[in-house]
Amino acid sequence: MILDLRRQYLDEGFIFVRRLLPAERVQRLRVHAEHVLSQWRLGNPENGKQGIDHPDATVLRHLNHPAYFEGRRDWLVEILEIVADPKVLEVVGEVFDDEPLFRCTSLFFNPLEHGKDGNWHRDCQFTSKSEDEEREKFAAEVARIRNEGRVSGMQMQIALVPSEDSEYVPGSHLEWDSEDQYFIRQADGQKHNSSNLMPGAARMHQEPGDAAAFHAFGLHRGRYHADKFRRTLMLTYTAMSAAHTEDYFTFQPWCLDSGYLDDVSPGTKKFFERFIDAYEPYWKRQENAK
Ligand SMILES: O=C(O)CCC(=O)C(=O)O
Ligand SMILES: [Fe+2]
């Protein structure tokens, strides 16, 4: 069964694993997510800013920041255990045919005010300075998939409450936009990019604990409406043999805090130590440059 997951991810850029996490763990995660979100609204430990100043916000990153868990260390441990959960990593490792490397945690939530249908995009457009650069990145990943049968990354979205808020265009991780798709994603200064007419789009229907994982170079978007309650945990991984990207998502120097990995299981410790080994030089360089 799990072999089919790799095939499907390579071909479609997308997999769905029903009930990857059991109900009681999802229930716990909901409590943790709510706790982190309420702290974040009062002050994001990364920059001191109050999330509540942006009632239209829809995402926070780095739920594994220890500042969210003062006096509740066991909750942080539970989050780290989910990131490195053997069942989760089995899926990711099987799809990668390689060791998974942690990248980051995110929480998507409904805004407190307003709503938007979400912008169609490919994540490579956000990390490129020009369309030429984006096309180069995209082509390199397509070549990796076609020539080596390997992908470099996965975003695994685990619904904590029922969600129909994510859409993906299956196969679009291998194919550049058609004319109609490009029109929606980019034309006229992106003014059509929240269109509901994207050709090939499939909406994911997730129950709590269901994991929808996709290649972020494919066409996708979320949906964010104040009246559609949303709590989705996203775990992002890259393949060990793929490029390690030094950016906001992997900048997690708190992992070096003494005791950060105390009390986690040996497997989880090993998993985060691999992440620390990969990025500690980057974090130190950033610290030294201050
Ligand atoms: O809200 C979603 O499901 C989409 C998230 C997304 O597009 C992203 O993380 O880049
Ligand atoms: Fe995205």
PDB file of C-alpha atoms and ligand atoms in Angstrom:
ATOM      1  CA  MET A   1       0.000   0.000   0.000  1.00  0.00           C
ATOM      2  CA  ILE A   2       2.710   2.388   1.043  1.00  0.00           C
ATOM      3  CA  LEU A   3       4.662   1.814  -2.193  1.00  0.00           C
ATOM      4  CA  ASP A   4       1.632   3.117  -4.052  1.00  0.00           C
ATOM      5  CA  LEU A   5       1.976   6.314  -2.080  1.00  0.00           C
ATOM      6  CA  ARG A   6       5.370   7.031  -3.643  1.00  0.00           C
ATOM      7  CA  ARG A   7       4.083   6.282  -7.129  1.00  0.00           C
ATOM      8  CA  GLN A   8       1.093   8.485  -6.549  1.00  0.00           C
ATOM      9  CA  TYR A   9       3.147  11.341  -5.130  1.00  0.00           C
ATOM     10  CA  LEU A  10       5.596  11.186  -8.040  1.00  0.00           C
ATOM     11  CA  ASP A  11       2.780  11.121 -10.602  1.00  0.00           C
ATOM     12  CA  GLU A  12       0.185  13.382  -9.001  1.00  0.00           C
ATOM     13  CA  GLY A  13       2.253  15.484  -6.581  1.00  0.00           C
ATOM     14  CA  PHE A  14      -0.281  14.630  -3.965  1.00  0.00           C
ATOM     15  CA  ILE A  15      -1.305  11.881  -1.531  1.00  0.00           C
ATOM     16  CA  PHE A  16      -4.052  11.456   1.014  1.00  0.00           C
ATOM     17  CA  VAL A  17      -3.707   9.268   4.102  1.00  0.00           C
ATOM     18  CA  ARG A  18      -6.930   8.801   5.969  1.00  0.00           C
ATOM     19  CA  ARG A  19      -6.647   8.821   9.788  1.00  0.00           C
ATOM     20  CA  LEU A  20      -2.873   9.043   9.861  1.00  0.00           C
ATOM     21  CA  LEU A  21      -3.193  10.209  13.469  1.00  0.00           C
ATOM     22  CA  PRO A  22      -5.682   8.637  15.877  1.00  0.00           C
ATOM     23  CA  ALA A  23      -8.470  10.722  17.386  1.00  0.00           C
ATOM     24  CA  GLU A  24      -6.931  11.029  20.846  1.00  0.00           C
ATOM     25  CA  ARG A  25      -3.676  12.465  19.491  1.00  0.00           C
ATOM     26  CA  VAL A  26      -5.551  14.899  17.271  1.00  0.00           C
ATOM     27  CA  GLN A  27      -7.548  15.967  20.288  1.00  0.00           C
ATOM     28  CA  ARG A  28      -4.323  16.672  22.189  1.00  0.00           C
ATOM     29  CA  LEU A  29      -2.900  18.562  19.208  1.00  0.00           C
ATOM     30  CA  ARG A  30      -5.995  20.742  19.100  1.00  0.00           C
ATOM     31  CA  VAL A  31      -5.329  21.807  22.675  1.00  0.00           C
ATOM     32  CA  HIS A  32      -1.666  22.536  21.888  1.00  0.00           C
ATOM     33  CA  ALA A  33      -2.555  24.422  18.711  1.00  0.00           C
ATOM     34  CA  GLU A  34      -5.132  26.538  20.554  1.00  0.00           C
ATOM     35  CA  HIS A  35      -2.589  27.313  23.254  1.00  0.00           C
ATOM     36  CA  VAL A  36       0.080  28.342  20.757  1.00  0.00           C
ATOM     37  CA  LEU A  37      -2.384  30.443  18.761  1.00  0.00           C
ATOM     38  CA  SER A  38      -3.606  32.337  21.807  1.00  0.00           C
ATOM     39  CA  GLN A  39      -0.007  33.031  22.893  1.00  0.00           C
ATOM     40  CA  TRP A  40       0.894  34.105  19.366  1.00  0.00           C
ATOM     41  CA  ARG A  41      -1.995  36.576  19.317  1.00  0.00           C
ATOM     42  CA  LEU A  42      -0.566  38.203  22.456  1.00  0.00           C
ATOM     43  CA  GLY A  43       3.073  38.128  21.359  1.00  0.00           C
ATOM     44  CA  ASN A  44       4.998  36.140  18.756  1.00  0.00           C
ATOM     45  CA  PRO A  45       8.180  35.060  20.564  1.00  0.00           C
ATOM     46  CA  GLU A  46      10.149  35.398  17.331  1.00  0.00           C
ATOM     47  CA  ASN A  47       9.624  39.152  17.072  1.00  0.00           C
ATOM     48  CA  GLY A  48       7.453  40.295  19.995  1.00  0.00           C
ATOM     49  CA  LYS A  49       4.667  41.363  17.617  1.00  0.00           C
ATOM     50  CA  GLN A  50       1.041  40.809  18.578  1.00  0.00           C
ATOM     51  CA  GLY A  51      -0.714  38.558  16.099  1.00  0.00           C
ATOM     52  CA  ILE A  52      -4.051  40.029  17.205  1.00  0.00           C
ATOM     53  CA  ASP A  53      -3.067  43.253  15.426  1.00  0.00           C
ATOM     54  CA  HIS A  54      -3.755  41.305  12.237  1.00  0.00           C
ATOM     55  CA  PRO A  55      -7.247  39.816  12.663  1.00  0.00           C
ATOM     56  CA  ASP A  56      -7.080  38.733   9.023  1.00  0.00           C
ATOM     57  CA  ALA A  57      -3.968  36.554   9.649  1.00  0.00           C
ATOM     58  CA  THR A  58      -4.278  32.903   8.605  1.00  0.00           C
ATOM     59  CA  VAL A  59      -0.982  31.238   9.472  1.00  0.00           C
ATOM     60  CA  LEU A  60       1.654  31.060  12.171  1.00  0.00           C
ATOM     61  CA  ARG A  61       4.956  29.218  11.939  1.00  0.00           C
ATOM     62  CA  HIS A  62       7.148  27.399  14.405  1.00  0.00           C
ATOM     63  CA  LEU A  63       4.745  25.865  16.914  1.00  0.00           C
ATOM     64  CA  ASN A  64       7.829  24.081  18.250  1.00  0.00           C
ATOM     65  CA  HIS A  65       9.255  27.334  19.656  1.00  0.00           C
ATOM     66  CA  PRO A  66       9.883  26.664  23.367  1.00  0.00           C
ATOM     67  CA  ALA A  67       8.645  30.110  24.452  1.00  0.00           C
ATOM     68  CA  TYR A  68       5.069  28.930  23.822  1.00  0.00           C
ATOM     69  CA  PHE A  69       5.435  26.220  26.447  1.00  0.00           C
ATOM     70  CA  GLU A  70       6.699  27.807  29.631  1.00  0.00           C
ATOM     71  CA  GLY A  71       5.429  25.630  32.476  1.00  0.00           C
ATOM     72  CA  ARG A  72       4.023  23.141  29.943  1.00  0.00           C
ATOM     73  CA  ARG A  73       7.083  21.443  28.600  1.00  0.00           C
ATOM     74  CA  ASP A  74       5.248  18.153  28.178  1.00  0.00           C
ATOM     75  CA  TRP A  75       3.102  19.813  25.506  1.00  0.00           C
ATOM     76  CA  LEU A  76       6.192  20.803  23.526  1.00  0.00           C
ATOM     77  CA  VAL A  77       7.434  17.234  23.847  1.00  0.00           C
ATOM     78  CA  GLU A  78       4.127  15.980  22.409  1.00  0.00           C
ATOM     79  CA  ILE A  79       4.495  18.283  19.401  1.00  0.00           C
ATOM     80  CA  LEU A  80       8.075  17.142  18.777  1.00  0.00           C
ATOM     81  CA  GLU A  81       6.875  13.536  19.012  1.00  0.00           C
ATOM     82  CA  ILE A  82       4.263  14.203  16.310  1.00  0.00           C
ATOM     83  CA  VAL A  83       6.851  15.764  13.968  1.00  0.00           C
ATOM     84  CA  ALA A  84       9.025  12.648  14.321  1.00  0.00           C
ATOM     85  CA  ASP A  85       6.198  10.138  14.755  1.00  0.00           C
ATOM     86  CA  PRO A  86       7.207   6.775  13.221  1.00  0.00           C
ATOM     87  CA  LYS A  87       3.929   6.506  11.270  1.00  0.00           C
ATOM     88  CA  VAL A  88       4.301  10.005   9.877  1.00  0.00           C
ATOM     89  CA  LEU A  89       7.965   9.513   9.004  1.00  0.00           C
ATOM     90  CA  GLU A  90       7.223   6.148   7.435  1.00  0.00           C
ATOM     91  CA  VAL A  91       4.950   7.862   4.924  1.00  0.00           C
ATOM     92  CA  VAL A  92       7.407  10.691   4.258  1.00  0.00           C
ATOM     93  CA  GLY A  93      10.422   8.369   4.010  1.00  0.00           C
ATOM     94  CA  GLU A  94       8.613   6.021   1.678  1.00  0.00           C
ATOM     95  CA  VAL A  95       7.597   8.855  -0.630  1.00  0.00           C
ATOM     96  CA  PHE A  96      11.130  10.311  -0.579  1.00  0.00           C
ATOM     97  CA  ASP A  97      12.922   6.954  -0.841  1.00  0.00           C
ATOM     98  CA  ASP A  98      15.375   8.810   1.388  1.00  0.00           C
ATOM     99  CA  GLU A  99      15.759  10.011   4.963  1.00  0.00           C
ATOM    100  CA  PRO A 100      13.312  12.845   5.761  1.00  0.00           C
ATOM    101  CA  LEU A 101      14.798  16.029   7.167  1.00  0.00           C
ATOM    102  CA  PHE A 102      12.643  18.353   9.258  1.00  0.00           C
ATOM    103  CA  ARG A 103      11.938  21.772   7.802  1.00  0.00           C
ATOM    104  CA  CYS A 104       9.182  23.436   9.825  1.00  0.00           C
ATOM    105  CA  THR A 105       5.785  23.416  11.503  1.00  0.00           C
ATOM    106  CA  SER A 106       2.910  25.758  10.605  1.00  0.00           C
ATOM    107  CA  LEU A 107      -0.643  26.243  11.760  1.00  0.00           C
ATOM    108  CA  PHE A 108      -3.306  27.445   9.330  1.00  0.00           C
ATOM    109  CA  PHE A 109      -6.413  28.957  10.911  1.00  0.00           C
ATOM    110  CA  ASN A 110      -9.466  30.940   9.908  1.00  0.00           C
ATOM    111  CA  PRO A 111      -9.111  34.724  10.158  1.00  0.00           C
ATOM    112  CA  LEU A 112     -11.067  36.495  12.900  1.00  0.00           C
ATOM    113  CA  GLU A 113     -12.399  38.968  10.367  1.00  0.00           C
ATOM    114  CA  HIS A 114     -13.138  38.910   6.662  1.00  0.00           C
ATOM    115  CA  GLY A 115     -12.236  36.072   4.370  1.00  0.00           C
ATOM    116  CA  LYS A 116     -10.532  35.215   1.140  1.00  0.00           C
ATOM    117  CA  ASP A 117     -10.726  32.338  -1.259  1.00  0.00           C
ATOM    118  CA  GLY A 118      -6.931  32.074  -1.347  1.00  0.00           C
ATOM    119  CA  ASN A 119      -4.358  32.776  -4.031  1.00  0.00           C
ATOM    120  CA  TRP A 120      -3.377  30.102  -6.512  1.00  0.00           C
ATOM    121  CA  HIS A 121       0.402  29.755  -6.463  1.00  0.00           C
ATOM    122  CA  ARG A 122       3.454  27.535  -6.665  1.00  0.00           C
ATOM    123  CA  ASP A 123       5.701  27.987  -3.635  1.00  0.00           C
ATOM    124  CA  CYS A 124       8.757  28.323  -5.926  1.00  0.00           C
ATOM    125  CA  GLN A 125       7.388  31.677  -7.088  1.00  0.00           C
ATOM    126  CA  PHE A 126       7.907  33.108  -3.588  1.00  0.00           C
ATOM    127  CA  THR A 127      11.557  32.095  -3.370  1.00  0.00           C
ATOM    128  CA  SER A 128      12.501  33.362  -6.836  1.00  0.00           C
ATOM    129  CA  LYS A 129      13.442  36.888  -7.853  1.00  0.00           C
ATOM    130  CA  SER A 130      12.263  36.473 -11.414  1.00  0.00           C
ATOM    131  CA  GLU A 131      10.101  34.180 -13.452  1.00  0.00           C
ATOM    132  CA  ASP A 132      13.215  32.832 -15.178  1.00  0.00           C
ATOM    133  CA  GLU A 133      14.602  31.799 -11.807  1.00  0.00           C
ATOM    134  CA  GLU A 134      11.289  30.219 -10.845  1.00  0.00           C
ATOM    135  CA  ARG A 135      11.153  28.260 -14.096  1.00  0.00           C
ATOM    136  CA  GLU A 136      14.723  27.069 -13.531  1.00  0.00           C
ATOM    137  CA  LYS A 137      13.894  25.814 -10.034  1.00  0.00           C
ATOM    138  CA  PHE A 138      10.774  24.159 -11.321  1.00  0.00           C
ATOM    139  CA  ALA A 139      12.607  22.488 -14.224  1.00  0.00           C
ATOM    140  CA  ALA A 140      15.357  21.204 -11.898  1.00  0.00           C
ATOM    141  CA  GLU A 141      12.766  19.546  -9.658  1.00  0.00           C
ATOM    142  CA  VAL A 142      10.909  18.035 -12.623  1.00  0.00           C
ATOM    143  CA  ALA A 143      14.224  16.628 -13.883  1.00  0.00           C
ATOM    144  CA  ARG A 144      14.961  15.164 -10.443  1.00  0.00           C
ATOM    145  CA  ILE A 145      11.555  13.510 -10.378  1.00  0.00           C
ATOM    146  CA  ARG A 146      11.726  12.201 -13.953  1.00  0.00           C
ATOM    147  CA  ASN A 147      15.391  11.135 -13.933  1.00  0.00           C
ATOM    148  CA  GLU A 148      15.865   9.923 -10.373  1.00  0.00           C
ATOM    149  CA  GLY A 149      12.301   9.114  -9.388  1.00  0.00           C
ATOM    150  CA  ARG A 150      12.737  11.325  -6.334  1.00  0.00           C
ATOM    151  CA  VAL A 151      11.101  14.443  -4.972  1.00  0.00           C
ATOM    152  CA  SER A 152      12.817  16.958  -2.744  1.00  0.00           C
ATOM    153  CA  GLY A 153      10.003  17.958  -0.420  1.00  0.00           C
ATOM    154  CA  MET A 154       6.585  17.463   1.103  1.00  0.00           C
ATOM    155  CA  GLN A 155       4.060  19.579   2.947  1.00  0.00           C
ATOM    156  CA  MET A 156       1.917  17.336   5.077  1.00  0.00           C
ATOM    157  CA  GLN A 157      -1.300  18.977   6.181  1.00  0.00           C
ATOM    158  CA  ILE A 158      -3.048  17.300   9.070  1.00  0.00           C
ATOM    159  CA  ALA A 159      -6.580  18.520   9.728  1.00  0.00           C
ATOM    160  CA  LEU A 160      -7.293  19.070  13.428  1.00  0.00           C
ATOM    161  CA  VAL A 161     -10.934  19.882  12.647  1.00  0.00           C
ATOM    162  CA  PRO A 162     -12.861  18.915   9.495  1.00  0.00           C
ATOM    163  CA  SER A 163     -11.530  20.922   6.558  1.00  0.00           C
ATOM    164  CA  GLU A 164     -12.347  21.480   2.916  1.00  0.00           C
ATOM    165  CA  ASP A 165     -10.030  24.433   2.679  1.00  0.00           C
ATOM    166  CA  SER A 166      -7.152  23.138   0.534  1.00  0.00           C
ATOM    167  CA  GLU A 167      -7.092  22.708  -3.224  1.00  0.00           C
ATOM    168  CA  TYR A 168      -4.470  21.174  -5.488  1.00  0.00           C
ATOM    169  CA  VAL A 169      -4.100  20.615  -9.215  1.00  0.00           C
ATOM    170  CA  PRO A 170      -2.931  16.990  -9.473  1.00  0.00           C
ATOM    171  CA  GLY A 171       0.043  16.579 -11.803  1.00  0.00           C
ATOM    172  CA  SER A 172       0.895  20.296 -11.824  1.00  0.00           C
ATOM    173  CA  HIS A 173       4.205  19.631 -10.027  1.00  0.00           C
ATOM    174  CA  LEU A 174       5.404  18.140 -13.345  1.00  0.00           C
ATOM    175  CA  GLU A 175       3.771  20.529 -15.803  1.00  0.00           C
ATOM    176  CA  TRP A 176       4.217  24.263 -16.107  1.00  0.00           C
ATOM    177  CA  ASP A 177       0.918  26.199 -16.216  1.00  0.00           C
ATOM    178  CA  SER A 178      -1.342  25.928 -19.225  1.00  0.00           C
ATOM    179  CA  GLU A 179      -2.345  29.269 -20.698  1.00  0.00           C
ATOM    180  CA  ASP A 180      -5.555  29.335 -18.648  1.00  0.00           C
ATOM    181  CA  GLN A 181      -3.782  28.332 -15.460  1.00  0.00           C
ATOM    182  CA  TYR A 182      -1.097  30.950 -15.994  1.00  0.00           C
ATOM    183  CA  PHE A 183      -3.755  33.591 -16.560  1.00  0.00           C
ATOM    184  CA  ILE A 184      -5.272  32.816 -13.158  1.00  0.00           C
ATOM    185  CA  ARG A 185      -1.977  32.562 -11.290  1.00  0.00           C
ATOM    186  CA  GLN A 186      -0.051  35.482 -12.753  1.00  0.00           C
ATOM    187  CA  ALA A 187      -1.800  37.650 -15.357  1.00  0.00           C
ATOM    188  CA  ASP A 188      -2.512  41.361 -14.796  1.00  0.00           C
ATOM    189  CA  GLY A 189      -0.466  41.653 -11.619  1.00  0.00           C
ATOM    190  CA  GLN A 190      -2.086  38.493 -10.169  1.00  0.00           C
ATOM    191  CA  LYS A 191      -5.481  40.121  -9.948  1.00  0.00           C
ATOM    192  CA  HIS A 192      -7.273  36.900 -10.987  1.00  0.00           C
ATOM    193  CA  ASN A 193      -5.354  34.592  -8.675  1.00  0.00           C
ATOM    194  CA  SER A 194      -8.212  33.781  -6.320  1.00  0.00           C
ATOM    195  CA  SER A 195     -10.426  32.601  -9.169  1.00  0.00           C
ATOM    196  CA  ASN A 196     -12.644  29.604  -8.512  1.00  0.00           C
ATOM    197  CA  LEU A 197     -12.218  28.414 -12.104  1.00  0.00           C
ATOM    198  CA  MET A 198      -8.724  26.892 -11.961  1.00  0.00           C
ATOM    199  CA  PRO A 199      -8.628  24.055 -14.542  1.00  0.00           C
ATOM    200  CA  GLY A 200      -7.889  20.673 -12.980  1.00  0.00           C
ATOM    201  CA  ALA A 201      -8.364  21.798  -9.370  1.00  0.00           C
ATOM    202  CA  ALA A 202      -9.327  19.180  -6.775  1.00  0.00           C
ATOM    203  CA  ARG A 203     -10.587  20.097  -3.320  1.00  0.00           C
ATOM    204  CA  MET A 204      -9.440  17.973  -0.389  1.00  0.00           C
ATOM    205  CA  HIS A 205     -12.019  16.810   2.124  1.00  0.00           C
ATOM    206  CA  GLN A 206     -10.300  16.087   5.413  1.00  0.00           C
ATOM    207  CA  GLU A 207     -11.617  14.690   8.646  1.00  0.00           C
ATOM    208  CA  PRO A 208      -9.569  15.229  11.830  1.00  0.00           C
ATOM    209  CA  GLY A 209      -6.364  13.189  11.634  1.00  0.00           C
ATOM    210  CA  ASP A 210      -6.477  12.874   7.827  1.00  0.00           C
ATOM    211  CA  ALA A 211      -3.223  13.882   6.159  1.00  0.00           C
ATOM    212  CA  ALA A 212      -3.159  15.538   2.755  1.00  0.00           C
ATOM    213  CA  ALA A 213       0.415  15.892   1.575  1.00  0.00           C
ATOM    214  CA  PHE A 214       1.504  17.687  -1.554  1.00  0.00           C
ATOM    215  CA  HIS A 215       4.433  18.952  -3.541  1.00  0.00           C
ATOM    216  CA  ALA A 216       4.397  22.710  -3.044  1.00  0.00           C
ATOM    217  CA  PHE A 217       5.795  23.361  -6.546  1.00  0.00           C
ATOM    218  CA  GLY A 218       2.406  22.210  -7.879  1.00  0.00           C
ATOM    219  CA  LEU A 219      -0.508  24.646  -8.197  1.00  0.00           C
ATOM    220  CA  HIS A 220      -2.366  24.955  -4.910  1.00  0.00           C
ATOM    221  CA  ARG A 221      -4.137  27.307  -2.555  1.00  0.00           C
ATOM    222  CA  GLY A 222      -5.878  27.446   0.811  1.00  0.00           C
ATOM    223  CA  ARG A 223      -9.210  29.037   1.690  1.00  0.00           C
ATOM    224  CA  TYR A 224      -9.603  31.327   4.670  1.00  0.00           C
ATOM    225  CA  HIS A 225     -12.967  32.586   5.851  1.00  0.00           C
ATOM    226  CA  ALA A 226     -13.866  33.938   9.287  1.00  0.00           C
ATOM    227  CA  ASP A 227     -17.003  31.774   9.357  1.00  0.00           C
ATOM    228  CA  LYS A 228     -15.237  28.532   8.325  1.00  0.00           C
ATOM    229  CA  PHE A 229     -13.470  27.289  11.418  1.00  0.00           C
ATOM    230  CA  ARG A 230     -10.054  26.015  10.420  1.00  0.00           C
ATOM    231  CA  ARG A 231      -7.178  24.449  12.344  1.00  0.00           C
ATOM    232  CA  THR A 232      -4.714  22.604  10.129  1.00  0.00           C
ATOM    233  CA  LEU A 233      -1.248  21.596  11.278  1.00  0.00           C
ATOM    234  CA  MET A 234       1.335  21.509   8.508  1.00  0.00           C
ATOM    235  CA  LEU A 235       4.540  19.507   8.854  1.00  0.00           C
ATOM    236  CA  THR A 236       7.127  20.279   6.186  1.00  0.00           C
ATOM    237  CA  TYR A 237       9.992  17.949   5.322  1.00  0.00           C
ATOM    238  CA  THR A 238      12.776  17.866   2.752  1.00  0.00           C
ATOM    239  CA  ALA A 239      14.684  14.844   1.532  1.00  0.00           C
ATOM    240  CA  MET A 240      18.127  14.462   3.064  1.00  0.00           C
ATOM    241  CA  SER A 241      19.745  14.261  -0.386  1.00  0.00           C
ATOM    242  CA  ALA A 242      17.992  17.423  -1.650  1.00  0.00           C
ATOM    243  CA  ALA A 243      19.370  20.954  -1.208  1.00  0.00           C
ATOM    244  CA  HIS A 244      19.060  22.260   2.352  1.00  0.00           C
ATOM    245  CA  THR A 245      17.433  25.649   2.154  1.00  0.00           C
ATOM    246  CA  GLU A 246      18.575  28.244   4.644  1.00  0.00           C
ATOM    247  CA  ASP A 247      15.647  30.579   5.170  1.00  0.00           C
ATOM    248  CA  TYR A 248      13.046  31.745   7.664  1.00  0.00           C
ATOM    249  CA  PHE A 249      11.535  28.271   7.812  1.00  0.00           C
ATOM    250  CA  THR A 250      14.740  26.522   8.842  1.00  0.00           C
ATOM    251  CA  PHE A 251      15.978  29.332  11.075  1.00  0.00           C
ATOM    252  CA  GLN A 252      15.227  27.658  14.418  1.00  0.00           C
ATOM    253  CA  PRO A 253      18.182  28.444  16.699  1.00  0.00           C
ATOM    254  CA  TRP A 254      16.083  27.639  19.788  1.00  0.00           C
ATOM    255  CA  CYS A 255      16.796  23.994  19.004  1.00  0.00           C
ATOM    256  CA  LEU A 256      20.228  24.684  20.531  1.00  0.00           C
ATOM    257  CA  ASP A 257      18.720  25.802  23.862  1.00  0.00           C
ATOM    258  CA  SER A 258      19.954  23.574  26.603  1.00  0.00           C
ATOM    259  CA  GLY A 259      17.396  20.898  27.400  1.00  0.00           C
ATOM    260  CA  TYR A 260      15.343  21.498  24.223  1.00  0.00           C
ATOM    261  CA  LEU A 261      15.318  17.782  23.450  1.00  0.00           C
ATOM    262  CA  ASP A 262      15.098  16.552  27.038  1.00  0.00           C
ATOM    263  CA  ASP A 263      12.375  13.961  27.652  1.00  0.00           C
ATOM    264  CA  VAL A 264      11.721  13.144  23.974  1.00  0.00           C
ATOM    265  CA  SER A 265      11.949   9.539  22.796  1.00  0.00           C
ATOM    266  CA  PRO A 266      15.282   8.316  21.371  1.00  0.00           C
ATOM    267  CA  GLY A 267      13.904   8.270  17.798  1.00  0.00           C
ATOM    268  CA  THR A 268      12.622  11.839  18.066  1.00  0.00           C
ATOM    269  CA  LYS A 269      15.920  12.974  19.577  1.00  0.00           C
ATOM    270  CA  LYS A 270      17.824  11.444  16.677  1.00  0.00           C
ATOM    271  CA  PHE A 271      15.457  13.036  14.166  1.00  0.00           C
ATOM    272  CA  PHE A 272      15.912  16.553  15.592  1.00  0.00           C
ATOM    273  CA  GLU A 273      19.650  16.078  16.041  1.00  0.00           C
ATOM    274  CA  ARG A 274      19.840  15.466  12.304  1.00  0.00           C
ATOM    275  CA  PHE A 275      18.033  18.771  11.726  1.00  0.00           C
ATOM    276  CA  ILE A 276      20.373  20.545  14.143  1.00  0.00           C
ATOM    277  CA  ASP A 277      23.438  19.048  12.436  1.00  0.00           C
ATOM    278  CA  ALA A 278      22.153  20.251   9.070  1.00  0.00           C
ATOM    279  CA  TYR A 279      21.404  23.845  10.103  1.00  0.00           C
ATOM    280  CA  GLU A 280      23.490  24.721  13.178  1.00  0.00           C
ATOM    281  CA  PRO A 281      26.241  26.314  11.043  1.00  0.00           C
ATOM    282  CA  TYR A 282      23.585  28.550   9.421  1.00  0.00           C
ATOM    283  CA  TRP A 283      22.138  29.601  12.784  1.00  0.00           C
ATOM    284  CA  LYS A 284      25.623  30.336  14.162  1.00  0.00           C
ATOM    285  CA  ARG A 285      26.521  32.381  11.088  1.00  0.00           C
ATOM    286  CA  GLN A 286      23.356  34.451  11.521  1.00  0.00           C
ATOM    287  CA  GLU A 287      24.105  34.995  15.217  1.00  0.00           C
ATOM    288  CA  ASN A 288      27.680  36.045  14.468  1.00  0.00           C
ATOM    289  CA  ALA A 289      26.537  38.463  11.779  1.00  0.00           C
ATOM    290  CA  LYS A 290      24.430  40.407  14.309  1.00  0.00           C
TER     291      LYS A 290
HETATM  292  O1  LIG B   1      -3.820  27.011   3.443  1.00  0.00           O
HETATM  293  C1  LIG B   1      -3.384  26.095   2.740  1.00  0.00           C
HETATM  294  O2  LIG B   1      -3.816  24.962   2.802  1.00  0.00           O
HETATM  295  C2  LIG B   1      -2.300  26.392   1.731  1.00  0.00           C
HETATM  296  C3  LIG B   1      -0.985  26.620   2.325  1.00  0.00           C
HETATM  297  C4  LIG B   1       0.032  27.073   1.353  1.00  0.00           C
HETATM  298  O3  LIG B   1      -0.240  27.336   0.259  1.00  0.00           O
HETATM  299  C5  LIG B   1       1.437  27.182   1.683  1.00  0.00           C
HETATM  300  O4  LIG B   1       1.841  26.793   2.746  1.00  0.00           O
HETATM  301  O5  LIG B   1       2.222  27.649   0.841  1.00  0.00           O
HETATM  302 FE    FE B   2       1.791  27.250  -0.863  1.00  0.00          FE
END
